[in-house]
């Protein structure tokens, strides 16, 4: 994505968010369309945490991150007459493209060439059905063309995590080349997601417009076992399509007050990045942060780098948003040592911030040490977990709820769908 331009007194650095977040997940990792519908319902019940301007039909942004809907994509592949590999052997990218015909073609040429150069195979393009009449006039005025690109995994890549890393490198290559092309309408280009595990549907809309705008979300074959949702209310900011959330790994309610220092410190490290996981590909990653993006988007950039570099999601999140460990007399020595060690390589991203995150297999949430953006969760007897900024986002019968709780400052709530369990913060 191109950096967001300055306009009059507007300064893109002051992009902040104060929003509604939530997720629904099946503990057993069993996909269904029900999860998607429940995600939409959570989103609609958080609509009061969004905002609109002079055009009441244009919102600040809403979105949903789901597991790649393989059965739905199988049906679409049959309709479009291309062979879709088994789940895990292909990736899908959600791409915002310029409406201008020439700039759109230029972006797609860069994507296709980069796919081949990075050792993968282009399978097909799919135009995502979008109902522009479902959104407001202001949203339509800068609405991008939205397509999905399907990529077959390179034969030399046999590991699922390695494939995700290669897709991260591919996305960075594409983004850098589009930026360098300096297209007149290049600011409309944005890769919402590029993964073999997850996909993000989002845009400049109100929560209750989501499934009307994206008809995919209403198809019975569109299934997932997790749905991470976000309703954006932007502060001191101009909403755009790319800045709607969730991002590729997380969504965020709050503000990052340490943002300027976080950005500067990451920039100072970029020339020294090295990793046995990436090898020479690490040189293709900078700049790590999207210039001019919101605090949430930049936090997602940093989280993605740490996870793709080989750390688990909880490990990466504990580096970025640590507990208050200095002077904490009751904290075990080993835990204090963990935080002290990582403080040498990553300063804290301080909020207030409530963050929900997922790698497509595991999903969780964390509250920063200020504790000013609480979220609550429910666990049901039929293996569903619901977490949101507030209670009442889903109608769950009281007799089905076996556990209720809330995020605690500096503590993590984490679910592993591969192991079918909730992992306690002490175990993490």
Short mmCIF file of N, CA and C in Angstrom, two decimals, residues 279-356:
data_model
loop_
_atom_site.label_atom_id
_atom_site.label_comp_id
_atom_site.label_asym_id
_atom_site.label_seq_id
_atom_site.Cartn_x
_atom_site.Cartn_y
_atom_site.Cartn_z
N UNK A 279 16.80 -16.74 5.59
CA UNK A 279 18.03 -16.77 4.80
C UNK A 279 18.19 -15.48 4.02
N UNK A 280 18.60 -15.54 2.75
CA UNK A 280 18.79 -14.32 1.96
C UNK A 280 17.50 -13.56 1.67
N UNK A 281 16.36 -14.23 1.83
CA UNK A 281 15.08 -13.54 1.59
C UNK A 281 14.83 -12.40 2.56
N UNK A 282 15.55 -12.37 3.68
CA UNK A 282 15.32 -11.34 4.68
C UNK A 282 15.57 -9.94 4.10
N UNK A 283 16.42 -9.87 3.08
CA UNK A 283 16.72 -8.58 2.45
C UNK A 283 15.52 -8.03 1.68
N UNK A 284 14.53 -8.88 1.40
CA UNK A 284 13.34 -8.45 0.64
C UNK A 284 12.24 -7.87 1.53
N UNK A 285 12.43 -7.95 2.86
CA UNK A 285 11.34 -7.59 3.77
C UNK A 285 11.21 -6.09 4.06
N UNK A 286 12.30 -5.35 4.24
CA UNK A 286 12.16 -3.92 4.57
C UNK A 286 11.52 -3.14 3.42
N UNK A 287 10.83 -2.06 3.76
CA UNK A 287 10.53 -1.58 5.11
C UNK A 287 9.46 -2.44 5.80
N UNK A 288 9.71 -2.78 7.07
CA UNK A 288 8.80 -3.65 7.80
C UNK A 288 7.45 -2.97 8.00
N UNK A 289 7.47 -1.68 8.31
CA UNK A 289 6.24 -0.94 8.59
C UNK A 289 5.72 -0.24 7.34
N UNK A 290 4.40 -0.22 7.20
CA UNK A 290 3.76 0.51 6.12
C UNK A 290 3.74 2.00 6.48
N UNK A 291 4.45 2.78 5.73
CA UNK A 291 4.56 4.20 6.04
C UNK A 291 3.20 4.88 6.01
N UNK A 292 2.93 5.67 7.06
CA UNK A 292 1.70 6.43 7.11
C UNK A 292 0.47 5.64 7.50
N UNK A 293 0.63 4.35 7.85
CA UNK A 293 -0.53 3.54 8.24
C UNK A 293 -0.89 3.83 9.69
N UNK A 294 -1.99 3.24 10.16
CA UNK A 294 -2.44 3.46 11.52
C UNK A 294 -1.57 2.71 12.51
N UNK A 295 -1.72 3.04 13.79
CA UNK A 295 -0.96 2.35 14.83
C UNK A 295 -1.26 0.85 14.82
N UNK A 296 -2.52 0.49 14.57
CA UNK A 296 -2.92 -0.92 14.54
C UNK A 296 -2.25 -1.66 13.39
N UNK A 297 -2.22 -1.03 12.22
CA UNK A 297 -1.60 -1.66 11.05
C UNK A 297 -0.12 -1.87 11.26
N UNK A 298 0.54 -0.91 11.89
CA UNK A 298 1.98 -1.00 12.12
C UNK A 298 2.29 -2.04 13.19
N UNK A 299 1.44 -2.14 14.19
CA UNK A 299 1.60 -3.21 15.18
C UNK A 299 1.47 -4.58 14.51
N UNK A 300 0.51 -4.70 13.61
CA UNK A 300 0.33 -5.95 12.86
C UNK A 300 1.58 -6.27 12.04
N UNK A 301 2.20 -5.27 11.42
CA UNK A 301 3.45 -5.46 10.67
C UNK A 301 4.52 -6.08 11.57
N UNK A 302 4.68 -5.55 12.78
CA UNK A 302 5.71 -6.03 13.70
C UNK A 302 5.40 -7.44 14.19
N UNK A 303 4.14 -7.69 14.52
CA UNK A 303 3.73 -9.01 14.98
C UNK A 303 3.97 -10.06 13.90
N UNK A 304 3.64 -9.71 12.66
CA UNK A 304 3.84 -10.62 11.53
C UNK A 304 5.32 -10.97 11.36
N UNK A 305 6.20 -9.97 11.46
CA UNK A 305 7.63 -10.22 11.32
C UNK A 305 8.13 -11.20 12.37
N UNK A 306 7.70 -11.03 13.62
CA UNK A 306 8.15 -11.90 14.70
C UNK A 306 7.63 -13.32 14.54
N UNK A 307 6.36 -13.45 14.16
CA UNK A 307 5.77 -14.79 13.99
C UNK A 307 6.39 -15.50 12.80
N UNK A 308 6.52 -14.80 11.68
CA UNK A 308 7.11 -15.43 10.50
C UNK A 308 8.59 -15.73 10.71
N UNK A 309 9.22 -15.02 11.64
CA UNK A 309 10.62 -15.30 11.96
C UNK A 309 10.82 -16.54 12.80
N UNK A 310 9.73 -17.20 13.20
CA UNK A 310 9.85 -18.48 13.88
C UNK A 310 9.31 -18.52 15.30
N UNK A 311 8.84 -17.39 15.82
CA UNK A 311 8.30 -17.39 17.18
C UNK A 311 6.81 -17.78 17.15
N UNK A 312 6.35 -18.33 18.26
CA UNK A 312 4.92 -18.60 18.37
C UNK A 312 4.18 -17.29 18.55
N UNK A 313 2.88 -17.30 18.31
CA UNK A 313 2.09 -16.08 18.46
C UNK A 313 2.14 -15.55 19.90
N UNK A 314 2.00 -16.40 20.94
CA UNK A 314 2.10 -15.85 22.31
C UNK A 314 3.48 -15.26 22.60
N UNK A 315 4.53 -15.91 22.11
CA UNK A 315 5.89 -15.41 22.30
C UNK A 315 6.02 -14.00 21.69
N UNK A 316 5.56 -13.86 20.46
CA UNK A 316 5.65 -12.57 19.78
C UNK A 316 4.83 -11.51 20.51
N UNK A 317 3.63 -11.87 20.95
CA UNK A 317 2.78 -10.90 21.62
C UNK A 317 3.35 -10.49 22.98
N UNK A 318 4.00 -11.42 23.69
CA UNK A 318 4.61 -11.09 24.98
C UNK A 318 5.83 -10.18 24.79
N UNK A 319 6.47 -10.26 23.64
CA UNK A 319 7.56 -9.34 23.34
C UNK A 319 7.04 -7.93 23.08
N UNK A 320 5.94 -7.86 22.35
CA UNK A 320 5.39 -6.56 21.96
C UNK A 320 4.63 -5.89 23.10
N UNK A 321 3.85 -6.69 23.83
CA UNK A 321 3.00 -6.15 24.89
C UNK A 321 3.30 -6.91 26.19
N UNK A 322 4.41 -6.58 26.84
CA UNK A 322 4.82 -7.31 28.05
C UNK A 322 3.99 -6.93 29.27
N UNK A 323 4.02 -7.82 30.26
CA UNK A 323 3.47 -7.47 31.56
C UNK A 323 4.37 -6.42 32.22
N UNK A 324 3.86 -5.75 33.25
CA UNK A 324 4.72 -4.82 34.01
C UNK A 324 5.68 -5.64 34.88
N UNK A 325 6.85 -5.93 34.36
CA UNK A 325 7.76 -6.86 35.03
C UNK A 325 8.81 -6.18 35.90
N UNK A 326 9.21 -4.98 35.55
CA UNK A 326 10.25 -4.30 36.32
C UNK A 326 9.71 -3.89 37.69
N UNK A 327 10.34 -4.36 38.74
CA UNK A 327 9.89 -4.05 40.09
C UNK A 327 8.73 -4.90 40.58
N UNK A 328 8.34 -5.91 39.77
CA UNK A 328 7.24 -6.81 40.13
C UNK A 328 7.82 -7.88 41.07
N UNK A 329 7.68 -7.67 42.38
CA UNK A 329 8.37 -8.52 43.36
C UNK A 329 7.84 -9.94 43.39
N UNK A 330 6.55 -10.14 43.09
CA UNK A 330 5.98 -11.49 43.17
C UNK A 330 6.15 -12.29 41.88
N UNK A 331 6.69 -11.67 40.80
CA UNK A 331 6.87 -12.39 39.55
C UNK A 331 8.03 -13.37 39.67
N UNK A 332 7.86 -14.62 39.22
CA UNK A 332 8.96 -15.59 39.28
C UNK A 332 10.19 -15.10 38.51
N UNK A 333 11.36 -15.49 38.98
CA UNK A 333 12.60 -15.02 38.37
C UNK A 333 12.70 -15.38 36.90
N UNK A 334 12.25 -16.61 36.54
CA UNK A 334 12.38 -17.05 35.15
C UNK A 334 11.52 -16.18 34.23
N UNK A 335 10.36 -15.75 34.73
CA UNK A 335 9.47 -14.93 33.93
C UNK A 335 10.04 -13.51 33.77
N UNK A 336 10.56 -12.97 34.86
CA UNK A 336 11.19 -11.65 34.78
C UNK A 336 12.38 -11.69 33.83
N UNK A 337 13.13 -12.78 33.87
CA UNK A 337 14.29 -12.93 32.99
C UNK A 337 13.86 -12.96 31.53
N UNK A 338 12.73 -13.60 31.24
CA UNK A 338 12.19 -13.64 29.88
C UNK A 338 11.94 -12.22 29.37
N UNK A 339 11.23 -11.43 30.17
CA UNK A 339 10.91 -10.07 29.75
C UNK A 339 12.15 -9.18 29.67
N UNK A 340 13.06 -9.35 30.62
CA UNK A 340 14.27 -8.53 30.62
C UNK A 340 15.12 -8.83 29.39
N UNK A 341 15.22 -10.09 29.03
CA UNK A 341 16.00 -10.50 27.86
C UNK A 341 15.40 -9.89 26.59
N UNK A 342 14.09 -10.01 26.43
CA UNK A 342 13.47 -9.53 25.20
C UNK A 342 13.38 -8.01 25.14
N UNK A 343 13.47 -7.35 26.29
CA UNK A 343 13.48 -5.89 26.29
C UNK A 343 14.71 -5.35 25.57
N UNK A 344 15.74 -6.17 25.45
CA UNK A 344 16.96 -5.75 24.74
C UNK A 344 16.75 -5.69 23.23
N UNK A 345 15.75 -6.41 22.74
CA UNK A 345 15.54 -6.46 21.29
C UNK A 345 14.21 -5.86 20.84
N UNK A 346 13.30 -5.63 21.77
CA UNK A 346 11.99 -5.10 21.39
C UNK A 346 11.39 -4.32 22.55
N UNK A 347 11.24 -3.00 22.37
CA UNK A 347 10.63 -2.17 23.40
C UNK A 347 9.12 -2.40 23.40
N UNK A 348 8.45 -2.12 24.53
CA UNK A 348 7.00 -2.37 24.60
C UNK A 348 6.19 -1.42 23.72
N UNK A 349 5.07 -1.94 23.24
CA UNK A 349 4.08 -1.14 22.51
C UNK A 349 2.96 -0.89 23.51
N UNK A 350 3.01 0.28 24.13
CA UNK A 350 2.07 0.56 25.21
C UNK A 350 0.80 1.22 24.71
N UNK A 351 -0.30 0.87 25.36
CA UNK A 351 -1.63 1.27 24.96
C UNK A 351 -2.16 2.47 25.66
N UNK A 352 -3.46 2.50 25.91
CA UNK A 352 -4.33 1.34 26.15
C UNK A 352 -4.59 0.51 24.90
N UNK A 353 -4.62 -0.80 25.08
CA UNK A 353 -4.82 -1.67 23.93
C UNK A 353 -5.40 -3.01 24.34
N UNK A 354 -6.46 -3.41 23.68
CA UNK A 354 -6.98 -4.77 23.74
C UNK A 354 -6.82 -5.35 22.35
N UNK A 355 -6.17 -6.48 22.25
CA UNK A 355 -5.80 -7.03 20.94
C UNK A 355 -6.24 -8.48 20.82
N UNK A 356 -6.94 -8.79 19.74
CA UNK A 356 -7.27 -10.17 19.40
C UNK A 356 -6.42 -10.57 18.20
#
